[in-house]
């Protein structure tokens, strides 16, 4: 009897203790499926892929009037590429297939500065990430256009010496008309009017690196050409001939050469007679004489006799010179000055004694 009472009391105490523990633990909650040993797929949340590297080695392979072509290198060919074209603050995006490394823009406006930005986008099942962009700026050529280029040349002469007379000269350069990628014609024009040669600018030239898409076949060079035989300075210009709609040609470059020749004649001769000699004065108009002679005629200029030896050259032009005939001559004796240099001689008009 006493044992039964003790067992009942112990059971009552245990029940009360367990109830207290439950009360302090709060309400019961169900276990999360994601905490189990085999959670479902929706429990996973992977991030999008990392941003792909920006393209490298971006360059323009062609910049024409209305066409621009680009190429670049990429590290991952699985990413989607795209190009953003910006003109005057207005942008257009051109999506490209995965792994693309080239882009051709056939609708670029002529004569315009354009910025192209190339980048890639990496995607997986959980999102996409844009990579950094690589940019390039180009300027398309105007349309219609006039020729462009450069030229230089020279003759094998100095002011006072020329191994060949008339002088020989050469000219070289390059020429492009933006209206075409084909070679164009170049005319060599002397003294503004005389065409001495017409060339096709189709020789090898390093032009494509500066003007991509036009090629390296726009150079020209002449054979040795013969200059003018007329004494003095002469200017030769290389002129690129326009191939598009009617428009101006372009002077690509000029040079000036000098054709030497006999000296200019003396002017303003006067004679002064004395009892035993005659003095002749004159104005020197030459700047390239090596000297001069006094000549005398007693038959009204039908024949001329040299008087004395050669006089030294006078400095500059406009200098007043003199020569003397130490002779007693009759009235009506005529004199002239003969200017000389390595290319010939030139006689002045005659002046006669009274």
Tab-separated table of N, CA and C in Angstrom, residues 168-329:
chain	number	residue	atom	x	y	z
A	168	UNK	N	68.101	67.434	-114.961
A	168	UNK	CA	67.322	66.210	-114.800
A	168	UNK	C	66.745	66.193	-113.387
A	169	UNK	N	65.531	65.666	-113.247
A	169	UNK	CA	64.920	65.628	-111.919
A	169	UNK	C	64.027	64.405	-111.787
A	170	UNK	N	63.671	64.081	-110.554
A	170	UNK	CA	62.753	62.988	-110.251
A	170	UNK	C	61.735	63.474	-109.220
A	171	UNK	N	60.648	62.700	-109.082
A	171	UNK	CA	59.619	63.028	-108.098
A	171	UNK	C	58.969	61.735	-107.633
A	172	UNK	N	58.595	61.692	-106.359
A	172	UNK	CA	57.939	60.505	-105.810
A	172	UNK	C	56.942	60.917	-104.738
A	173	UNK	N	56.043	59.963	-104.393
A	173	UNK	CA	55.063	60.252	-103.355
A	173	UNK	C	53.965	59.209	-103.340
A	174	UNK	N	52.812	59.576	-102.813
A	174	UNK	CA	51.647	58.690	-102.778
A	174	UNK	C	50.388	59.527	-102.965
A	175	UNK	N	49.321	58.870	-103.422
A	175	UNK	CA	48.064	59.581	-103.684
A	175	UNK	C	46.894	58.620	-103.540
A	176	UNK	N	45.833	59.084	-102.863
A	176	UNK	CA	44.599	58.312	-102.688
A	176	UNK	C	43.422	59.253	-102.890
A	177	UNK	N	42.395	58.764	-103.577
A	177	UNK	CA	41.105	59.450	-103.600
A	177	UNK	C	40.160	58.614	-102.746
A	178	UNK	N	39.579	59.216	-101.702
A	178	UNK	CA	38.743	58.462	-100.765
A	178	UNK	C	37.500	57.890	-101.425
A	179	UNK	N	37.192	58.341	-102.646
A	179	UNK	CA	36.024	57.804	-103.349
A	179	UNK	C	36.269	56.412	-103.912
A	180	UNK	N	37.516	55.922	-103.877
A	180	UNK	CA	37.824	54.611	-104.438
A	180	UNK	C	39.029	54.028	-103.724
A	181	UNK	N	39.092	52.698	-103.691
A	181	UNK	CA	40.291	52.041	-103.169
A	181	UNK	C	41.277	51.732	-104.285
A	182	UNK	N	40.895	51.987	-105.525
A	182	UNK	CA	41.768	51.715	-106.669
A	182	UNK	C	42.815	52.820	-106.816
A	183	UNK	N	43.949	52.537	-107.471
A	183	UNK	CA	44.958	53.572	-107.729
A	183	UNK	C	44.395	54.690	-108.598
A	184	UNK	N	44.918	55.898	-108.404
A	184	UNK	CA	44.475	57.054	-109.185
A	184	UNK	C	45.633	57.600	-110.008
A	185	UNK	N	45.323	58.556	-110.872
A	185	UNK	CA	46.313	59.185	-111.739
A	185	UNK	C	46.909	60.422	-111.062
A	186	UNK	N	48.190	60.635	-111.329
A	186	UNK	CA	48.906	61.808	-110.827
A	186	UNK	C	49.587	62.483	-112.009
A	187	UNK	N	49.357	63.784	-112.161
A	187	UNK	CA	49.980	64.560	-113.240
A	187	UNK	C	51.112	65.398	-112.670
A	188	UNK	N	52.229	65.448	-113.399
A	188	UNK	CA	53.333	66.345	-113.056
A	188	UNK	C	53.230	67.568	-113.953
A	189	UNK	N	53.031	68.720	-113.339
A	189	UNK	CA	52.786	69.956	-114.078
A	189	UNK	C	53.900	70.940	-113.766
A	190	UNK	N	54.503	71.469	-114.828
A	190	UNK	CA	55.631	72.390	-114.680
A	190	UNK	C	55.192	73.812	-114.977
A	191	UNK	N	55.592	74.714	-114.097
A	191	UNK	CA	55.320	76.148	-114.243
A	191	UNK	C	53.834	76.443	-114.400
A	192	UNK	N	52.997	75.605	-113.785
A	192	UNK	CA	51.576	75.875	-113.711
A	192	UNK	C	50.759	75.512	-114.925
A	193	UNK	N	51.408	75.063	-116.009
A	193	UNK	CA	50.617	74.824	-117.217
A	193	UNK	C	51.087	73.634	-118.038
A	194	UNK	N	52.356	73.324	-118.020
A	194	UNK	CA	52.876	72.283	-118.911
A	194	UNK	C	52.892	70.939	-118.192
A	195	UNK	N	52.099	69.965	-118.703
A	195	UNK	CA	52.087	68.622	-118.136
A	195	UNK	C	53.253	67.838	-118.710
A	196	UNK	N	54.175	67.438	-117.853
A	196	UNK	CA	55.370	66.737	-118.323
A	196	UNK	C	55.225	65.227	-118.206
A	197	UNK	N	54.296	64.737	-117.377
A	197	UNK	CA	54.092	63.293	-117.241
A	197	UNK	C	52.785	63.045	-116.506
A	198	UNK	N	52.163	61.897	-116.801
A	198	UNK	CA	50.993	61.430	-116.057
A	198	UNK	C	51.285	60.014	-115.588
A	199	UNK	N	51.170	59.783	-114.292
A	199	UNK	CA	51.543	58.515	-113.683
A	199	UNK	C	50.336	57.859	-113.032
A	200	UNK	N	50.393	56.542	-112.875
A	200	UNK	CA	49.410	55.813	-112.080
A	200	UNK	C	50.024	55.514	-110.724
A	201	UNK	N	49.371	55.969	-109.678
A	201	UNK	CA	49.892	55.770	-108.320
A	201	UNK	C	49.512	54.377	-107.841
A	202	UNK	N	50.259	53.369	-108.315
A	202	UNK	CA	49.955	51.980	-107.964
A	202	UNK	C	51.164	51.232	-107.430
A	203	UNK	N	52.232	51.949	-107.094
A	203	UNK	CA	53.424	51.303	-106.560
A	203	UNK	C	53.252	51.020	-105.068
A	204	UNK	N	54.127	50.188	-104.546
A	204	UNK	CA	54.073	49.841	-103.130
A	204	UNK	C	54.218	51.086	-102.258
A	205	UNK	N	53.358	51.178	-101.262
A	205	UNK	CA	53.389	52.320	-100.348
A	205	UNK	C	52.906	51.858	-98.984
A	206	UNK	N	53.394	52.489	-97.939
A	206	UNK	CA	52.988	52.121	-96.576
A	206	UNK	C	51.798	52.962	-96.146
A	207	UNK	N	50.707	52.882	-96.909
A	207	UNK	CA	49.544	53.727	-96.645
A	207	UNK	C	48.448	53.023	-95.855
A	208	UNK	N	48.385	51.693	-95.916
A	208	UNK	CA	47.249	51.012	-95.287
A	208	UNK	C	47.281	51.107	-93.767
A	209	UNK	N	48.461	51.208	-93.184
A	209	UNK	CA	48.527	51.317	-91.729
A	209	UNK	C	47.915	52.620	-91.244
A	210	UNK	N	48.041	53.679	-92.036
A	210	UNK	CA	47.457	54.967	-91.654
A	210	UNK	C	46.025	55.111	-92.148
A	211	UNK	N	45.737	54.504	-93.293
A	211	UNK	CA	44.393	54.592	-93.874
A	211	UNK	C	43.888	53.174	-94.135
A	212	UNK	N	43.504	52.433	-93.084
A	212	UNK	CA	43.147	51.023	-93.237
A	212	UNK	C	41.981	50.823	-94.193
A	213	UNK	N	42.151	49.799	-95.016
A	213	UNK	CA	41.129	49.462	-95.992
A	213	UNK	C	41.453	49.923	-97.393
A	214	UNK	N	42.389	50.868	-97.526
A	214	UNK	CA	42.723	51.384	-98.859
A	214	UNK	C	43.905	50.661	-99.493
A	215	UNK	N	44.654	49.904	-98.728
A	215	UNK	CA	45.724	49.109	-99.298
A	215	UNK	C	47.057	49.839	-99.348
A	216	UNK	N	48.081	49.074	-99.730
A	216	UNK	CA	49.449	49.588	-99.808
A	216	UNK	C	49.923	49.713	-101.250
A	217	UNK	N	49.034	50.106	-102.152
A	217	UNK	CA	49.403	50.208	-103.571
A	217	UNK	C	49.038	51.581	-104.130
A	218	UNK	N	49.500	52.637	-103.453
A	218	UNK	CA	49.164	53.992	-103.892
A	218	UNK	C	50.399	54.883	-104.034
A	219	UNK	N	51.566	54.280	-104.193
A	219	UNK	CA	52.783	55.062	-104.351
A	219	UNK	C	53.091	55.352	-105.813
A	220	UNK	N	53.949	56.329	-106.043
A	220	UNK	CA	54.411	56.622	-107.408
A	220	UNK	C	55.815	57.198	-107.347
A	221	UNK	N	56.554	57.014	-108.424
A	221	UNK	CA	57.869	57.628	-108.578
A	221	UNK	C	58.149	57.747	-110.068
A	222	UNK	N	58.873	58.784	-110.435
A	222	UNK	CA	59.153	59.030	-111.841
A	222	UNK	C	60.503	58.448	-112.218
A	223	UNK	N	60.668	58.236	-113.505
A	223	UNK	CA	62.009	58.042	-114.032
A	223	UNK	C	62.679	59.414	-114.051
A	224	UNK	N	63.897	59.478	-114.526
A	224	UNK	CA	64.580	60.766	-114.606
A	224	UNK	C	63.962	61.578	-115.739
A	225	UNK	N	63.444	62.750	-115.416
A	225	UNK	CA	62.798	63.621	-116.393
A	225	UNK	C	63.700	64.801	-116.722
A	226	UNK	N	63.544	65.329	-117.923
A	226	UNK	CA	64.347	66.468	-118.373
A	226	UNK	C	63.579	67.754	-118.144
A	227	UNK	N	64.241	68.700	-117.492
A	227	UNK	CA	63.612	69.964	-117.173
A	227	UNK	C	63.622	70.943	-118.330
A	228	UNK	N	63.167	72.144	-118.048
A	228	UNK	CA	63.088	73.196	-119.057
A	228	UNK	C	64.483	73.701	-119.403
A	229	UNK	N	64.668	74.037	-120.665
A	229	UNK	CA	65.948	74.598	-121.110
A	229	UNK	C	66.000	76.106	-120.930
A	230	UNK	N	64.890	76.713	-120.549
A	230	UNK	CA	64.854	78.160	-120.351
A	230	UNK	C	65.509	78.515	-119.026
A	231	UNK	N	66.429	79.452	-119.082
A	231	UNK	CA	67.151	79.827	-117.874
A	231	UNK	C	66.193	80.393	-116.823
A	232	UNK	N	66.470	80.037	-115.563
A	232	UNK	CA	65.681	80.580	-114.466
A	232	UNK	C	65.078	79.496	-113.605
A	233	UNK	N	64.252	79.905	-112.652
A	233	UNK	CA	63.586	78.974	-111.745
A	233	UNK	C	62.347	78.378	-112.395
A	234	UNK	N	62.135	77.096	-112.137
A	234	UNK	CA	60.962	76.393	-112.656
A	234	UNK	C	60.372	75.555	-111.527
A	235	UNK	N	59.052	75.517	-111.445
A	235	UNK	CA	58.361	74.790	-110.380
A	235	UNK	C	57.608	73.605	-110.970
A	236	UNK	N	57.816	72.439	-110.383
A	236	UNK	CA	57.118	71.218	-110.786
A	236	UNK	C	56.229	70.775	-109.627
A	237	UNK	N	54.959	70.499	-109.922
A	237	UNK	CA	54.004	70.056	-108.902
A	237	UNK	C	53.401	68.715	-109.302
A	238	UNK	N	53.230	67.828	-108.313
A	238	UNK	CA	52.479	66.591	-108.513
A	238	UNK	C	51.031	66.856	-108.110
A	239	UNK	N	50.099	66.547	-109.016
A	239	UNK	CA	48.684	66.855	-108.804
A	239	UNK	C	47.885	65.559	-108.871
A	240	UNK	N	47.175	65.223	-107.788
A	240	UNK	CA	46.290	64.071	-107.785
A	240	UNK	C	45.001	64.398	-108.521
A	241	UNK	N	44.640	63.544	-109.484
A	241	UNK	CA	43.471	63.798	-110.330
A	241	UNK	C	42.222	63.167	-109.712
A	242	UNK	N	41.181	63.970	-109.544
A	242	UNK	CA	39.945	63.540	-108.905
A	242	UNK	C	39.252	62.469	-109.741
A	243	UNK	N	38.762	61.413	-109.082
A	243	UNK	CA	38.089	60.334	-109.806
A	243	UNK	C	36.596	60.280	-109.513
A	244	UNK	N	36.124	61.033	-108.539
A	244	UNK	CA	34.709	60.989	-108.195
A	244	UNK	C	33.902	61.938	-109.043
A	245	UNK	N	32.835	62.470	-108.455
A	245	UNK	CA	32.043	63.471	-109.151
A	245	UNK	C	32.930	64.665	-109.448
A	246	UNK	N	32.496	65.490	-110.378
A	246	UNK	CA	33.315	66.633	-110.776
A	246	UNK	C	33.741	67.429	-109.553
A	247	UNK	N	35.022	67.566	-109.388
A	247	UNK	CA	35.554	68.272	-108.228
A	247	UNK	C	36.991	68.644	-108.468
A	248	UNK	N	37.581	69.381	-107.551
A	248	UNK	CA	38.941	69.868	-107.765
A	248	UNK	C	39.974	68.761	-107.627
A	249	UNK	N	41.076	68.926	-108.344
A	249	UNK	CA	42.238	68.087	-108.141
A	249	UNK	C	42.992	68.592	-106.911
A	250	UNK	N	44.006	67.859	-106.492
A	250	UNK	CA	44.751	68.220	-105.289
A	250	UNK	C	46.239	68.276	-105.593
A	251	UNK	N	46.862	69.403	-105.257
A	251	UNK	CA	48.315	69.511	-105.372
A	251	UNK	C	48.946	68.770	-104.205
A	252	UNK	N	49.745	67.756	-104.513
A	252	UNK	CA	50.320	66.887	-103.491
A	252	UNK	C	51.661	67.388	-102.988
A	253	UNK	N	52.360	68.146	-103.800
A	253	UNK	CA	53.673	68.654	-103.412
A	253	UNK	C	54.371	69.262	-104.613
A	254	UNK	N	55.273	70.177	-104.366
A	254	UNK	CA	55.995	70.877	-105.433
A	254	UNK	C	57.466	71.011	-105.057
A	255	UNK	N	58.292	71.237	-106.044
A	255	UNK	CA	59.670	71.639	-105.805
A	255	UNK	C	60.094	72.570	-106.930
A	256	UNK	N	61.120	73.357	-106.673
A	256	UNK	CA	61.622	74.326	-107.645
A	256	UNK	C	63.063	73.990	-108.001
A	257	UNK	N	63.373	74.019	-109.273
A	257	UNK	CA	64.750	73.820	-109.719
A	257	UNK	C	65.175	75.007	-110.574
A	258	UNK	N	66.457	75.117	-110.755
A	258	UNK	CA	67.025	76.245	-111.499
A	258	UNK	C	67.738	75.725	-112.736
A	259	UNK	N	67.403	76.307	-113.885
A	259	UNK	CA	68.115	76.009	-115.123
A	259	UNK	C	69.134	77.112	-115.372
A	260	UNK	N	70.409	76.778	-115.333
A	260	UNK	CA	71.415	77.813	-115.573
A	260	UNK	C	71.517	78.140	-117.055
A	261	UNK	N	72.199	79.249	-117.364
A	261	UNK	CA	72.386	79.668	-118.749
A	261	UNK	C	73.347	80.833	-118.819
A	262	UNK	N	73.558	81.356	-120.007
A	262	UNK	CA	74.444	82.513	-120.155
A	262	UNK	C	73.943	83.689	-119.318
A	263	UNK	N	74.835	84.593	-118.925
A	263	UNK	CA	74.435	85.713	-118.071
A	263	UNK	C	73.568	86.725	-118.808
A	264	UNK	N	72.837	87.504	-118.036
A	264	UNK	CA	72.023	88.577	-118.619
A	264	UNK	C	72.935	89.659	-119.192
A	265	UNK	N	72.474	90.393	-120.226
A	265	UNK	CA	73.327	91.408	-120.856
A	265	UNK	C	73.466	92.658	-119.993
A	266	UNK	N	74.570	93.343	-120.171
A	266	UNK	CA	74.745	94.657	-119.547
A	266	UNK	C	73.821	95.664	-120.229
A	267	UNK	N	73.439	96.699	-119.497
A	267	UNK	CA	72.535	97.723	-120.042
A	267	UNK	C	73.110	99.114	-119.768
A	268	UNK	N	72.430	100.109	-120.344
A	268	UNK	CA	72.752	101.528	-120.082
A	268	UNK	C	74.203	101.867	-120.415
A	269	UNK	N	74.670	101.384	-121.585
A	269	UNK	CA	76.047	101.700	-121.981
A	269	UNK	C	76.173	103.158	-122.400
A	270	UNK	N	77.250	103.778	-121.956
A	270	UNK	CA	77.621	105.123	-122.423
A	270	UNK	C	79.118	105.140	-122.692
A	271	UNK	N	79.522	105.947	-123.667
A	271	UNK	CA	80.946	106.077	-123.995
A	271	UNK	C	81.387	107.513	-123.764
A	272	UNK	N	82.600	107.643	-123.262
A	272	UNK	CA	83.208	108.963	-123.079
A	272	UNK	C	84.596	108.939	-123.717
A	273	UNK	N	84.793	109.779	-124.711
A	273	UNK	CA	86.060	109.789	-125.453
A	273	UNK	C	87.016	110.830	-124.879
A	274	UNK	N	88.254	110.427	-124.774
A	274	UNK	CA	89.340	111.318	-124.381
A	274	UNK	C	90.387	111.292	-125.495
A	275	UNK	N	91.422	112.056	-125.350
A	275	UNK	CA	92.395	112.162	-126.440
A	275	UNK	C	93.104	110.849	-126.715
A	276	UNK	N	93.353	110.062	-125.669
A	276	UNK	CA	94.108	108.820	-125.876
A	276	UNK	C	93.377	107.568	-125.398
A	277	UNK	N	92.152	107.693	-124.954
A	277	UNK	CA	91.423	106.499	-124.505
A	277	UNK	C	89.923	106.790	-124.496
A	278	UNK	N	89.168	105.723	-124.384
A	278	UNK	CA	87.698	105.792	-124.327
A	278	UNK	C	87.235	104.980	-123.117
A	279	UNK	N	86.346	105.589	-122.329
A	279	UNK	CA	85.776	104.886	-121.169
A	279	UNK	C	84.332	104.487	-121.475
A	280	UNK	N	84.019	103.252	-121.174
A	280	UNK	CA	82.655	102.727	-121.359
A	280	UNK	C	82.092	102.380	-119.970
A	281	UNK	N	80.946	102.928	-119.645
A	281	UNK	CA	80.266	102.592	-118.384
A	281	UNK	C	78.960	101.854	-118.700
A	282	UNK	N	78.511	101.038	-117.733
A	282	UNK	CA	77.304	100.220	-117.966
A	282	UNK	C	76.716	99.786	-116.627
A	283	UNK	N	75.529	99.195	-116.706
A	283	UNK	CA	74.875	98.603	-115.527
A	283	UNK	C	74.878	97.086	-115.664
A	284	UNK	N	75.350	96.413	-114.624
A	284	UNK	CA	75.403	94.944	-114.612
A	284	UNK	C	74.044	94.395	-114.162
A	285	UNK	N	73.384	93.604	-115.004
A	285	UNK	CA	72.093	92.996	-114.646
A	285	UNK	C	72.213	91.508	-114.354
A	286	UNK	N	73.423	90.957	-114.462
A	286	UNK	CA	73.631	89.525	-114.225
A	286	UNK	C	74.153	89.301	-112.809
A	287	UNK	N	73.831	88.145	-112.261
A	287	UNK	CA	74.394	87.772	-110.959
A	287	UNK	C	75.166	86.466	-111.031
A	288	UNK	N	75.395	85.982	-112.242
A	288	UNK	CA	76.087	84.708	-112.395
A	288	UNK	C	77.200	84.760	-113.424
A	289	UNK	N	77.663	85.976	-113.775
A	289	UNK	CA	78.771	86.044	-114.717
A	289	UNK	C	80.073	85.672	-114.020
A	290	UNK	N	80.988	85.127	-114.794
A	290	UNK	CA	82.337	84.877	-114.277
A	290	UNK	C	83.296	86.001	-114.664
A	291	UNK	N	82.825	86.915	-115.488
A	291	UNK	CA	83.620	88.065	-115.907
A	291	UNK	C	82.985	88.707	-117.124
A	292	UNK	N	83.679	89.721	-117.698
A	292	UNK	CA	83.157	90.371	-118.903
A	292	UNK	C	84.318	90.930	-119.723
A	293	UNK	N	84.018	91.170	-121.015
A	293	UNK	CA	84.989	91.719	-121.956
A	293	UNK	C	84.444	93.011	-122.554
A	294	UNK	N	85.364	93.888	-122.943
A	294	UNK	CA	85.029	95.059	-123.756
A	294	UNK	C	85.343	94.727	-125.204
A	295	UNK	N	84.382	94.992	-126.089
A	295	UNK	CA	84.580	94.747	-127.519
A	295	UNK	C	84.356	96.043	-128.299
A	296	UNK	N	85.091	96.131	-129.439
A	296	UNK	CA	85.043	97.353	-130.258
A	296	UNK	C	84.751	96.977	-131.702
A	297	UNK	N	83.958	97.857	-132.380
A	297	UNK	CA	83.660	97.663	-133.801
A	297	UNK	C	83.849	98.982	-134.526
A	298	UNK	N	84.533	98.909	-135.645
A	298	UNK	CA	84.720	100.109	-136.473
A	298	UNK	C	83.948	100.016	-137.780
A	299	UNK	N	83.118	98.980	-137.908
A	299	UNK	CA	82.330	98.803	-139.133
A	299	UNK	C	80.843	98.705	-138.814
A	300	UNK	N	80.423	99.526	-137.850
A	300	UNK	CA	79.002	99.626	-137.483
A	300	UNK	C	78.439	98.304	-136.989
A	301	UNK	N	79.274	97.529	-136.301
A	301	UNK	CA	78.799	96.302	-135.684
A	301	UNK	C	78.860	95.083	-136.561
A	302	UNK	N	79.437	95.194	-137.760
A	302	UNK	CA	79.548	94.016	-138.618
A	302	UNK	C	80.537	93.012	-138.039
A	303	UNK	N	81.565	93.482	-137.384
A	303	UNK	CA	82.551	92.609	-136.748
A	303	UNK	C	83.009	93.266	-135.450
A	304	UNK	N	83.485	92.413	-134.526
A	304	UNK	CA	83.855	92.924	-133.208
A	304	UNK	C	85.242	92.431	-132.831
A	305	UNK	N	86.008	93.328	-132.212
A	305	UNK	CA	87.363	93.032	-131.775
A	305	UNK	C	87.408	93.120	-130.254
A	306	UNK	N	88.007	92.118	-129.647
A	306	UNK	CA	88.147	92.145	-128.190
A	306	UNK	C	89.220	93.142	-127.797
A	307	UNK	N	88.908	93.948	-126.785
A	307	UNK	CA	89.836	94.971	-126.316
A	307	UNK	C	90.359	94.557	-124.942
A	308	UNK	N	91.646	94.278	-124.847
A	308	UNK	CA	92.237	93.926	-123.565
A	308	UNK	C	91.824	92.537	-123.104
A	309	UNK	N	92.005	92.276	-121.819
A	309	UNK	CA	91.725	90.969	-121.233
A	309	UNK	C	90.385	90.981	-120.491
A	310	UNK	N	90.031	89.827	-119.958
A	310	UNK	CA	88.747	89.697	-119.253
A	310	UNK	C	88.770	90.471	-117.939
A	311	UNK	N	87.675	91.179	-117.683
A	311	UNK	CA	87.487	91.869	-116.405
A	311	UNK	C	86.851	90.896	-115.403
A	312	UNK	N	87.112	91.075	-114.113
A	312	UNK	CA	86.487	90.191	-113.113
A	312	UNK	C	84.988	90.467	-112.993
A	313	UNK	N	84.286	89.485	-112.476
A	313	UNK	CA	82.832	89.614	-112.298
A	313	UNK	C	82.508	90.716	-111.303
A	314	UNK	N	81.362	91.345	-111.512
A	314	UNK	CA	80.865	92.361	-110.592
A	314	UNK	C	79.910	91.710	-109.586
A	315	UNK	N	79.907	92.205	-108.386
A	315	UNK	CA	79.064	91.626	-107.342
A	315	UNK	C	77.613	92.049	-107.513
A	316	UNK	N	76.694	91.082	-107.345
A	316	UNK	CA	75.271	91.393	-107.346
A	316	UNK	C	74.762	91.850	-108.690
A	317	UNK	N	73.613	92.492	-108.667
A	317	UNK	CA	73.021	93.076	-109.867
A	317	UNK	C	72.772	94.558	-109.616
A	318	UNK	N	72.689	95.307	-110.713
A	318	UNK	CA	72.492	96.744	-110.590
A	318	UNK	C	73.784	97.506	-110.337
A	319	UNK	N	74.900	96.792	-110.340
A	319	UNK	CA	76.199	97.427	-110.101
A	319	UNK	C	76.652	98.167	-111.359
A	320	UNK	N	77.255	99.331	-111.179
A	320	UNK	CA	77.800	100.082	-112.313
A	320	UNK	C	79.231	99.629	-112.572
A	321	UNK	N	79.481	99.236	-113.824
A	321	UNK	CA	80.806	98.784	-114.211
A	321	UNK	C	81.441	99.711	-115.226
A	322	UNK	N	82.751	99.565	-115.397
A	322	UNK	CA	83.488	100.369	-116.381
A	322	UNK	C	84.481	99.490	-117.111
A	323	UNK	N	84.817	99.923	-118.314
A	323	UNK	CA	85.868	99.294	-119.114
A	323	UNK	C	86.532	100.394	-119.934
A	324	UNK	N	87.819	100.228	-120.227
A	324	UNK	CA	88.562	101.296	-120.895
A	324	UNK	C	89.309	100.757	-122.106
A	325	UNK	N	89.213	101.499	-123.191
A	325	UNK	CA	89.987	101.210	-124.407
A	325	UNK	C	91.080	102.272	-124.509
A	326	UNK	N	92.311	101.858	-124.261
A	326	UNK	CA	93.418	102.811	-124.299
A	326	UNK	C	93.892	102.968	-125.739
A	327	UNK	N	93.036	103.550	-126.511
A	327	UNK	CA	93.336	103.780	-127.930
A	327	UNK	C	92.737	105.112	-128.350
A	328	UNK	N	93.310	105.657	-129.427
A	328	UNK	CA	92.714	106.833	-130.057
A	328	UNK	C	91.890	106.331	-131.226
A	329	UNK	N	90.580	106.560	-131.151
A	329	UNK	CA	89.680	105.983	-132.151
A	329	UNK	C	88.903	107.093	-132.834
